[in-house]
Tab-separated table of C-alpha atoms (C1' of nucleotides) in Angstrom:
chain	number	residue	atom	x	y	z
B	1	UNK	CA	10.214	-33.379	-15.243
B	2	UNK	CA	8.050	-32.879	-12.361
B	3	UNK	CA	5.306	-35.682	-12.051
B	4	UNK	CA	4.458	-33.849	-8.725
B	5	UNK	CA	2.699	-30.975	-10.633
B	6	UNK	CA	-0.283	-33.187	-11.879
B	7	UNK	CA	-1.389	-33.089	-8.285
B	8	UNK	CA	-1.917	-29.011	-8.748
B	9	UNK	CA	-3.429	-29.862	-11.756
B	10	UNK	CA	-6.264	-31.526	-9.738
B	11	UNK	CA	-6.604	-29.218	-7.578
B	12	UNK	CA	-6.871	-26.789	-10.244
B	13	UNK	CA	-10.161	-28.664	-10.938
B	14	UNK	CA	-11.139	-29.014	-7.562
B	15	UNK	CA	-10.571	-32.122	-6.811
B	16	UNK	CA	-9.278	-31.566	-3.083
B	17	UNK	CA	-7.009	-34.568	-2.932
B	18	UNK	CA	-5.022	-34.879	-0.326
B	19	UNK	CA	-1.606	-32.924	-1.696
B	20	UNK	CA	0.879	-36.154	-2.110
B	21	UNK	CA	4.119	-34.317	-4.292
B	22	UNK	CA	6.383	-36.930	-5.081
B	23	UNK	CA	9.057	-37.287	-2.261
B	24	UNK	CA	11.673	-36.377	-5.557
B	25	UNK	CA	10.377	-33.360	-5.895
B	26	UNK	CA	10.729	-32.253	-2.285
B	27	UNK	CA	13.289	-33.736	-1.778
B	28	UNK	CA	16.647	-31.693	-0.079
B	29	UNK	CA	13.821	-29.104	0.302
B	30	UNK	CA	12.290	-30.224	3.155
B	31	UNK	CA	11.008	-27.177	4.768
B	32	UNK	CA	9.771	-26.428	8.376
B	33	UNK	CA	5.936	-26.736	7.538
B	34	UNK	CA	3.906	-23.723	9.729
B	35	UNK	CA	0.962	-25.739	7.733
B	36	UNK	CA	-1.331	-23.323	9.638
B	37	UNK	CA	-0.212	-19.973	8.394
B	38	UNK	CA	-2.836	-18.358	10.821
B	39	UNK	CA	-2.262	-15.348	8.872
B	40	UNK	CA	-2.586	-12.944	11.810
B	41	UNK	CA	-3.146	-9.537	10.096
B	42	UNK	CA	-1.784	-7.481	12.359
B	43	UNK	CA	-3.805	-5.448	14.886
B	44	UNK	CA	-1.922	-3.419	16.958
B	45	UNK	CA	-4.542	-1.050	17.549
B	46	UNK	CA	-6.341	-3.444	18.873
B	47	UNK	CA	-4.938	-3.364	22.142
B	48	UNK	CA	-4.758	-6.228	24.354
B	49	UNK	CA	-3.546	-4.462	27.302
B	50	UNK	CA	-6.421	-2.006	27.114
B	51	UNK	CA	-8.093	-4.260	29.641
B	52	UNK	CA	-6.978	-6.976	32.550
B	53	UNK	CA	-9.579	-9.097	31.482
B	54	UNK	CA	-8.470	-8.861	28.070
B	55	UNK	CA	-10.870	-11.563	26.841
B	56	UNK	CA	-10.844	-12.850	23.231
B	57	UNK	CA	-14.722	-13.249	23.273
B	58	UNK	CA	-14.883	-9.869	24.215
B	59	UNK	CA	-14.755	-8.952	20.139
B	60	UNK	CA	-17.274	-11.186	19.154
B	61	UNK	CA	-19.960	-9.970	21.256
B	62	UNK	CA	-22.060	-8.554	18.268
B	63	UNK	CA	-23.574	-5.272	20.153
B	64	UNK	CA	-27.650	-5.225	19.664
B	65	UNK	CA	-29.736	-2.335	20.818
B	66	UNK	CA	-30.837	-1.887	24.537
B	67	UNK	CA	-34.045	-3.012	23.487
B	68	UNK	CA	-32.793	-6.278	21.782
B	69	UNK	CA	-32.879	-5.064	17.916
B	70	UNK	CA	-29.738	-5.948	16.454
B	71	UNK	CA	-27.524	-3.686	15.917
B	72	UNK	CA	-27.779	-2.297	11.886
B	73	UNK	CA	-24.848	-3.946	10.602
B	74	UNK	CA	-23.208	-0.599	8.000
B	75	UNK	CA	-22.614	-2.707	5.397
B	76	UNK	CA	-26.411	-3.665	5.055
B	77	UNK	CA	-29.105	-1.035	3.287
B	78	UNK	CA	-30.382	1.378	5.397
B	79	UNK	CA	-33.622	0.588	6.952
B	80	UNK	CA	-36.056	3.513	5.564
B	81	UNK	CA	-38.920	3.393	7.911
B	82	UNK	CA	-36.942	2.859	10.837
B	83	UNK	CA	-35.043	5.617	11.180
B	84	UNK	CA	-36.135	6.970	14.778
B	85	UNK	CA	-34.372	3.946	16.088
B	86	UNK	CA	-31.170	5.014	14.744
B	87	UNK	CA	-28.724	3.921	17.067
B	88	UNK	CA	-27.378	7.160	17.270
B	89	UNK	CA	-30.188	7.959	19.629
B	90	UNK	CA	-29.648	5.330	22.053
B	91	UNK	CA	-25.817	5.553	22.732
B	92	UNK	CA	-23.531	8.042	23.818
B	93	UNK	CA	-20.703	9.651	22.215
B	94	UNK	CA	-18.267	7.302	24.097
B	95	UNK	CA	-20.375	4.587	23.776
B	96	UNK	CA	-20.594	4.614	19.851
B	97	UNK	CA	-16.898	5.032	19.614
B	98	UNK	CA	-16.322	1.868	21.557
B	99	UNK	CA	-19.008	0.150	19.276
B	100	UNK	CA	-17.486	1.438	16.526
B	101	UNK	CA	-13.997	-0.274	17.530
B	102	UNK	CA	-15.765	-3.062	17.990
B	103	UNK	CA	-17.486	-2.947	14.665
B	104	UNK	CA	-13.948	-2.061	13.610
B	105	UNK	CA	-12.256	-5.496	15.518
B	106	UNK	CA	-14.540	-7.799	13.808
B	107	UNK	CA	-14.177	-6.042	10.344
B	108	UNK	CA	-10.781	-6.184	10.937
B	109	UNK	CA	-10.353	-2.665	9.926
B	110	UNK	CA	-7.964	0.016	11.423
B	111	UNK	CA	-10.504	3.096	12.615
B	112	UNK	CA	-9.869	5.850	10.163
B	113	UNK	CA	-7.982	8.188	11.141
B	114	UNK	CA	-8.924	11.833	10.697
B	115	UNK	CA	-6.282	14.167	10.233
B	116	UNK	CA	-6.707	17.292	11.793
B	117	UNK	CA	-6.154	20.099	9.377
B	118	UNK	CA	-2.660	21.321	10.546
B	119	UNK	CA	-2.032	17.915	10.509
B	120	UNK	CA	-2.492	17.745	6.463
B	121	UNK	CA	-0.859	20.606	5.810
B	122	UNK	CA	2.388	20.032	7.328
B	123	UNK	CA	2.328	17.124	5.385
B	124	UNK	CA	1.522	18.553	1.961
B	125	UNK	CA	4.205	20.997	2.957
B	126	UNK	CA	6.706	18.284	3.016
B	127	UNK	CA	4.971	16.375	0.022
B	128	UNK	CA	5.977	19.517	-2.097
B	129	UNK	CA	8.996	19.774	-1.271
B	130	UNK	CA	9.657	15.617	-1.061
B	131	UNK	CA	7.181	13.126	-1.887
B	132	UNK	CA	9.318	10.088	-0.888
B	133	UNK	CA	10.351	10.875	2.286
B	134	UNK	CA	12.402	8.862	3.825
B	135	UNK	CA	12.079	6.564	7.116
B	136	UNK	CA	13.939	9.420	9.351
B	137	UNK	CA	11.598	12.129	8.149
B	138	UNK	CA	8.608	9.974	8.893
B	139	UNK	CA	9.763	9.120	12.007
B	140	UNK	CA	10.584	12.838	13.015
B	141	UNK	CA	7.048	13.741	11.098
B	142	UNK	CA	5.401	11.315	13.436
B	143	UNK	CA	6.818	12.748	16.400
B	144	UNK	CA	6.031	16.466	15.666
B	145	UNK	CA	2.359	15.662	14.080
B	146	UNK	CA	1.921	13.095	17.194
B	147	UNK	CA	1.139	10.589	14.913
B	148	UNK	CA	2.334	6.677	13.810
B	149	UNK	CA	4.668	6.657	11.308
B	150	UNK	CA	2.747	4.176	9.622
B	151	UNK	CA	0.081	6.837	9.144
B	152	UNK	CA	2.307	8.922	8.145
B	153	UNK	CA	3.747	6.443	5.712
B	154	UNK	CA	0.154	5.459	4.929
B	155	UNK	CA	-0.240	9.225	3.600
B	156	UNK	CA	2.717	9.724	1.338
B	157	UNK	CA	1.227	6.505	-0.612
B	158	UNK	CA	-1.750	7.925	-1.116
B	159	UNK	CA	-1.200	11.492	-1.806
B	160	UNK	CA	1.504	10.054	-4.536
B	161	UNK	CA	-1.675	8.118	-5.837
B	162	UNK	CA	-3.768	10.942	-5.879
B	163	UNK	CA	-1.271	12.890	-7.708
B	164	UNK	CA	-0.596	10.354	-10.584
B	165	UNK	CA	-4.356	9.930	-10.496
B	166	UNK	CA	-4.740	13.955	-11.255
B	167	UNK	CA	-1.701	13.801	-13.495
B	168	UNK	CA	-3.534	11.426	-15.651
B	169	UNK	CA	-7.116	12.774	-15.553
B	170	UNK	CA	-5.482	16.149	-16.907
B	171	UNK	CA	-3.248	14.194	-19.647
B	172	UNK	CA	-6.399	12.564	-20.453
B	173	UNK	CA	-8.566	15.761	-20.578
B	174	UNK	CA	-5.949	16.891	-23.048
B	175	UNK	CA	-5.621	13.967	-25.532
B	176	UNK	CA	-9.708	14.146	-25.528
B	177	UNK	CA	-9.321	18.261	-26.323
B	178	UNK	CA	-6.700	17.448	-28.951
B	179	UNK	CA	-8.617	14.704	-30.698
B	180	UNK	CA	-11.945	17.126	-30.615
B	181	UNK	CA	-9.873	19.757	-32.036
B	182	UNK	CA	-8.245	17.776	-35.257
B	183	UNK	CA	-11.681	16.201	-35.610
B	184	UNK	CA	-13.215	19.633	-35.797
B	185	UNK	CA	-10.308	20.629	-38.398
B	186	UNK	CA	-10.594	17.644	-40.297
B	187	UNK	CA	-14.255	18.594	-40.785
B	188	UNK	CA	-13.493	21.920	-42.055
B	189	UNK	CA	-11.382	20.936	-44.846
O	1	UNK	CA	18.167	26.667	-1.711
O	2	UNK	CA	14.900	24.551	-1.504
O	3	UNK	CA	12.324	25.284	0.770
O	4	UNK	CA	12.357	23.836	3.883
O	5	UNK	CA	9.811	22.593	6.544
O	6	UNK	CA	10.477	25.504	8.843
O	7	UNK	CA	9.043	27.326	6.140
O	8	UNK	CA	6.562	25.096	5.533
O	9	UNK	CA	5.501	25.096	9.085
O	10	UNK	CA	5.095	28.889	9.255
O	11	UNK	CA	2.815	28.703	6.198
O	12	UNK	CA	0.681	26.639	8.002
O	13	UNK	CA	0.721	28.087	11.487
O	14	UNK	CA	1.903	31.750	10.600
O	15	UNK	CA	4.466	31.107	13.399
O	16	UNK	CA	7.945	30.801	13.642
O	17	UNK	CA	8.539	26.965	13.249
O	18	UNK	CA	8.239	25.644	16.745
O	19	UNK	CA	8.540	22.634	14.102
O	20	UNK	CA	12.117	22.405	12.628
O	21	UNK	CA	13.074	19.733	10.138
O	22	UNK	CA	16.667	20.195	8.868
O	23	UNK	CA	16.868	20.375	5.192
O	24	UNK	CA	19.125	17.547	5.057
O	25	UNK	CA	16.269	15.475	6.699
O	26	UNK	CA	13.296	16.914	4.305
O	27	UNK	CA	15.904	16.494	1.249
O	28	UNK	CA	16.008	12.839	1.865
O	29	UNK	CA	19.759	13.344	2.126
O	30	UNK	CA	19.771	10.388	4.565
O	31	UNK	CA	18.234	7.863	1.788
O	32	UNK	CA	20.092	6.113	-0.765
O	33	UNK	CA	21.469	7.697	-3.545
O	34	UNK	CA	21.094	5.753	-7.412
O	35	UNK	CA	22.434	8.633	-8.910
O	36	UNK	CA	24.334	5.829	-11.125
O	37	UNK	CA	24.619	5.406	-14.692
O	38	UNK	CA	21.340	4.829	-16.608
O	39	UNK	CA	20.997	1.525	-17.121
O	40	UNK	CA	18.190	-0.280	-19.275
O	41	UNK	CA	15.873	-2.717	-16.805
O	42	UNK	CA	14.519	-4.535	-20.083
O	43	UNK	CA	11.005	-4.393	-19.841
O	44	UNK	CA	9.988	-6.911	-22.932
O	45	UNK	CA	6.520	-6.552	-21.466
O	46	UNK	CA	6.609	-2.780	-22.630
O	47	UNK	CA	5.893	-3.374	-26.115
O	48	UNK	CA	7.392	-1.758	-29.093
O	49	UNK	CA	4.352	-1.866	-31.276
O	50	UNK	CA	2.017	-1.279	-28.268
O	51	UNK	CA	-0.664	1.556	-29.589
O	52	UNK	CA	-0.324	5.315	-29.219
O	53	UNK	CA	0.097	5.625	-25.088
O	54	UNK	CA	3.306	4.391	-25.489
O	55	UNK	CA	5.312	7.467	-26.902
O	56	UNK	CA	3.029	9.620	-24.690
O	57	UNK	CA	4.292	8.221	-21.549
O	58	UNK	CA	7.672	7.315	-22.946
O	59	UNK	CA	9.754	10.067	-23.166
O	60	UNK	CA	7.349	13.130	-21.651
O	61	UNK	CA	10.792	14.839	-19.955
O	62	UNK	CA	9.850	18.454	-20.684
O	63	UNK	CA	12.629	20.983	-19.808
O	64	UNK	CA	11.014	21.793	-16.476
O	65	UNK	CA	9.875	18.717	-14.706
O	66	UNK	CA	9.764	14.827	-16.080
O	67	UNK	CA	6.543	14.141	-17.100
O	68	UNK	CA	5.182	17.029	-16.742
O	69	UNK	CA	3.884	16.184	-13.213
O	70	UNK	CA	4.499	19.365	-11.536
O	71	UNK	CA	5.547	19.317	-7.992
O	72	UNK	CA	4.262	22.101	-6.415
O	73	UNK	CA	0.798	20.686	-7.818
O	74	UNK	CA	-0.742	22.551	-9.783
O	75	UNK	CA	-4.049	22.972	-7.551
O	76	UNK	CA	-2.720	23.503	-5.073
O	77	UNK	CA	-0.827	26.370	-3.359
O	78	UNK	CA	1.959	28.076	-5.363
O	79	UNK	CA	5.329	28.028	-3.672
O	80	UNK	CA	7.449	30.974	-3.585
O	81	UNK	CA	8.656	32.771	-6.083
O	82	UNK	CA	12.283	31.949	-6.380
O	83	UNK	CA	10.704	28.608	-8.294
O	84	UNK	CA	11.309	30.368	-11.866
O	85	UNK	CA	15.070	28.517	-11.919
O	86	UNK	CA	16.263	26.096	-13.427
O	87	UNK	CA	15.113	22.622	-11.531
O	88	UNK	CA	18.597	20.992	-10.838
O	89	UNK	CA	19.365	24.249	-8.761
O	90	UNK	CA	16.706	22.753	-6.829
O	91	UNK	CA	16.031	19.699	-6.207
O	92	UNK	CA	19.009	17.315	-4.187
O	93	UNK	CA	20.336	14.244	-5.301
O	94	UNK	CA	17.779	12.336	-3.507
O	95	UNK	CA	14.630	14.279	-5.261
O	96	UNK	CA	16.492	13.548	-8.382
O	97	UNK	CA	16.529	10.451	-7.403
O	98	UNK	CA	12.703	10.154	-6.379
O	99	UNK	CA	11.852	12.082	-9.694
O	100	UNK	CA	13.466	9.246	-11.565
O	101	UNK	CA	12.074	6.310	-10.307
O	102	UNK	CA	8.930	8.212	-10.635
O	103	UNK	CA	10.171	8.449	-14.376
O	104	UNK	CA	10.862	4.667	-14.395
O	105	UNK	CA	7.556	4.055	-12.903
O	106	UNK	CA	5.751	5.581	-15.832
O	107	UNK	CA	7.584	4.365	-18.380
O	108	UNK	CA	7.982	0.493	-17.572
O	109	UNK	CA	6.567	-0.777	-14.820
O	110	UNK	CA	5.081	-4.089	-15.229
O	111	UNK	CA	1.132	-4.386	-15.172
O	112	UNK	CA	0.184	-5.907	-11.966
O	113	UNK	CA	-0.734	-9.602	-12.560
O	114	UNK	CA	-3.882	-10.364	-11.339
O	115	UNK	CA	-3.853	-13.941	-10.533
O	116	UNK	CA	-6.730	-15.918	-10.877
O	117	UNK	CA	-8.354	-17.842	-7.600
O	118	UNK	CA	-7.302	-21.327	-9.039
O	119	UNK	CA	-4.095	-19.824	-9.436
O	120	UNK	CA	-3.578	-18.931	-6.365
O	121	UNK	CA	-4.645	-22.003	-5.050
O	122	UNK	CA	-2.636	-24.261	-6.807
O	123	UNK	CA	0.522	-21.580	-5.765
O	124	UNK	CA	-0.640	-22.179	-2.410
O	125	UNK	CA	-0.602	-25.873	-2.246
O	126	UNK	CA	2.779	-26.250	-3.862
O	127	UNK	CA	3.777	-23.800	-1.363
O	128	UNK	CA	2.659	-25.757	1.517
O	129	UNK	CA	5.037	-28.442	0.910
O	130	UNK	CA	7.522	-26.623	-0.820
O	131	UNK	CA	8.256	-23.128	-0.379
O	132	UNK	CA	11.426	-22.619	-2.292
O	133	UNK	CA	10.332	-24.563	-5.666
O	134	UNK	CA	13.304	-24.649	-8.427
O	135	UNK	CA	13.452	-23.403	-11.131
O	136	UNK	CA	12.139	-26.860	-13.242
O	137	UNK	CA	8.972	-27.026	-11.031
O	138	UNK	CA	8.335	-23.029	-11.193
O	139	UNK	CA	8.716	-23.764	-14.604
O	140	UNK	CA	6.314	-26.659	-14.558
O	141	UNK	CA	3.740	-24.736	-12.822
O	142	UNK	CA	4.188	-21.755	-15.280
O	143	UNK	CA	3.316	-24.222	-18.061
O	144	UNK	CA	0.298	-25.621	-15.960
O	145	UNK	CA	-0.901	-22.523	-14.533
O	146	UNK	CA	-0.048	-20.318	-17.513
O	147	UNK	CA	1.651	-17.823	-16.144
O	148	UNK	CA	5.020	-16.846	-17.089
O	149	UNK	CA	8.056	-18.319	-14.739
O	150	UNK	CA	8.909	-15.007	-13.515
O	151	UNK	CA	5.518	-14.155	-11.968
O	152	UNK	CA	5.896	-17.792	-9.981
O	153	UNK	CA	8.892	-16.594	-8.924
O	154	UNK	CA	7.911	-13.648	-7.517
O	155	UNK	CA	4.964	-15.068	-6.035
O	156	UNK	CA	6.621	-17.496	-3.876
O	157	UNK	CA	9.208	-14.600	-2.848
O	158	UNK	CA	6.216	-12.403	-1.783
O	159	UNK	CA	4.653	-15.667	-0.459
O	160	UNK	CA	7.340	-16.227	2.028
O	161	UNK	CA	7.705	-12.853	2.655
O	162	UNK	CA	4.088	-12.969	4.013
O	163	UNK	CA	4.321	-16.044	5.682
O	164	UNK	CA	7.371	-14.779	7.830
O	165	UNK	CA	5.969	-11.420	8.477
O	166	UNK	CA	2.480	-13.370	10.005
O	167	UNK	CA	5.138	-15.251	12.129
O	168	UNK	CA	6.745	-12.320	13.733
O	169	UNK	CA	3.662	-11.076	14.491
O	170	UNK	CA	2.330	-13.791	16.382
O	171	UNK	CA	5.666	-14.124	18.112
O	172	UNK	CA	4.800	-10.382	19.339
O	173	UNK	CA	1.724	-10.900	20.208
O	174	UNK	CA	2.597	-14.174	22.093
O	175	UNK	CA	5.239	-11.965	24.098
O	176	UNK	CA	2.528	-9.090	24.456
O	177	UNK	CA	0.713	-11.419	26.332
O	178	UNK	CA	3.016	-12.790	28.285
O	179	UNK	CA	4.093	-9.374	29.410
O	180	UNK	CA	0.653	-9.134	30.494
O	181	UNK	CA	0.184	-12.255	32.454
O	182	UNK	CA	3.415	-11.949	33.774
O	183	UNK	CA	1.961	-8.325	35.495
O	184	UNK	CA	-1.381	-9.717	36.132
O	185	UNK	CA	0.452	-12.515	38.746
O	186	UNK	CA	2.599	-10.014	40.113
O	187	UNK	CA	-0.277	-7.666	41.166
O	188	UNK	CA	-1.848	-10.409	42.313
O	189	UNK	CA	1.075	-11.357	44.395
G	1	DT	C1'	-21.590	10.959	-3.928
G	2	DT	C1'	-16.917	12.135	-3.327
G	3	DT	C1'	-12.669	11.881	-1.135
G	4	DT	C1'	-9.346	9.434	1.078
G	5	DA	C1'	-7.557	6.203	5.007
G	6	DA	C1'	-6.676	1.445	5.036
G	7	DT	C1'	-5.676	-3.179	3.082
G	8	DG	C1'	-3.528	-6.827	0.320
G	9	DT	C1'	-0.311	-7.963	-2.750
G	10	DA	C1'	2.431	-7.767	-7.269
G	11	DA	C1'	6.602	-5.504	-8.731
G	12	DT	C1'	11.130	-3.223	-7.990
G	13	DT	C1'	15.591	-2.380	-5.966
G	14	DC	C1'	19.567	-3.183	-3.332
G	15	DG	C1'	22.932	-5.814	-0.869
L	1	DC	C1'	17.543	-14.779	-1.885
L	2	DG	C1'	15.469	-11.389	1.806
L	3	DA	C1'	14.258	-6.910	3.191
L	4	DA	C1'	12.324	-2.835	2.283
L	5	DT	C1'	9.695	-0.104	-0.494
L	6	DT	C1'	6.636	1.051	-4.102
L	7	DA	C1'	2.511	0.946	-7.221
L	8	DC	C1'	-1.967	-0.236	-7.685
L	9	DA	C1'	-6.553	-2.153	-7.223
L	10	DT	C1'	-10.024	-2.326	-3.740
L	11	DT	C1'	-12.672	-1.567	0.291
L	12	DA	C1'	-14.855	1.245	3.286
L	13	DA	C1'	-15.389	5.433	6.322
L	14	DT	C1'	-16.799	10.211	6.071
DNA sequence: TTTTAATGTAATTCG
DNA sequence: CGAATTACATTAAT
């Protein structure tokens, strides 16, 4: 029996009590404790080196218009009136793409990456003929496409989604055509 | 034999493959091989008397392709024509392979569990001070938390899975930086 | 709005 | 058990 369990049980209910197992229970299973997991997720395209003064607070900076407006945040609703102040006006092509990576830092998001057309098909081609391909044929597909192998990886999942997604909007298409059909057979007898 | 990305390639570009990929590499040949006896993965969550999707997706292996999921999809562009043959002729061991866990997937994969917040939170306190739980406190929190023991199981696998892929990515990042200090005192030097 | 790149994580497999 | 990989549900960029 574990007494130490209750404890979750509070927390279950929100009580935030200070977690006290029973030593028993932990006992021979004393582990290391990283008690801050400081869950880093992982931004590599973030690049640190990208600049000497390679400044944390850098990313924070929330960018605001020239003129002091704050910058419309994407994920807000589109300001209607407003729309000769659209921020693609005031900024450069350069410019925007380093807001956007800022945007992108804080977000926490990897900038999409477009494919360029060649790009997809090669990798269709490959999907056809393999749709699991392995770590060496990622690795070689990264090289030749000049791309990460983790988009590439990033890709295969997908497309396999897409394809069971279109295999089952199909089967589904079908089962609804059959069941119309006995329906409509039923009827006329 | 199978088309290969050279082929694939020149489809694309209309040129003769500056891109090569050997056939063993497309193939997958490199990957591991389950060609091994069919055995049953007991899947009690796949229910017997579960309603009419079950035969559907149960034993769909038409002649041609498992499923039915064709794989040169069917939007998209037909392959050449020596396709007409028999499947085995072409497809390797390792797009067997691939075809079958496909099959697997359809046929008994386990619904993801969608834990609740509370859940998670009482998973994550345990886990704090005890991240390899036995089997009589998984089995204590499966009674608590309602959940069967295997899902608490698997948590705390993928738990510490996550925990020790955060560290090695602050350890990298820790070195990244260092790297760069390290350069930034010798220039200054 | 639609498509799809990206994310987080539950589930599976193998050694 | 860990490591690697996958499916899958979501989010968000285009």
């Amino acid at each position: 029996m574990s007494p130490n369990l209750q404890e979750g049980a509070r927390l279950v209910e929100g009580k935030p009590s200070s977690t006290s197992f029973s030593i028993e229970s932990i006992l021979g299973l004393d582990q290391k404790k990283d008690d801050a997991p400081s869950m880093k997720p992982h931004r590599p395209w973030a690049d640190t080196c990208s600049s000497l003064g390679k400044d944390a607070n850098l990313r924070l900076h929330v960018p605001s218009f020239p003129n002091g407006i704050s910058f419309p945040h994407p994920g807000d609703h589109p300001m209607p009136e407003e729309r000769a102040m659209k921020y693609e006006n005031y900024f450069s092509a350069s410019e925007r793409a380093s807001l956007k990576r800022e945007l992108n830092w804080y977000r926490g998001r990897r900038p999409r990456t477009a494919f360029t057309q060649n790009q997809v098909e090669v990798l269709e081609n490959v999907f056809r003929v393999n749709c699991y391909p392995g770590i060496d044929i990622r690795e070689d597909l990264a090289r030749k496409l000049n791309l990460e192998e983790d988009r590439i990886q990033i890709w295969f999942q997908n497309r396999r989604a897409k394809l069971k997604r279109s295999h089952r909007e199909s089967q589904f298409l079908t089962a609804k055509k059959n069941f119309n059909t006995n329906l409509l057979e039923q009827i006329e007898n």
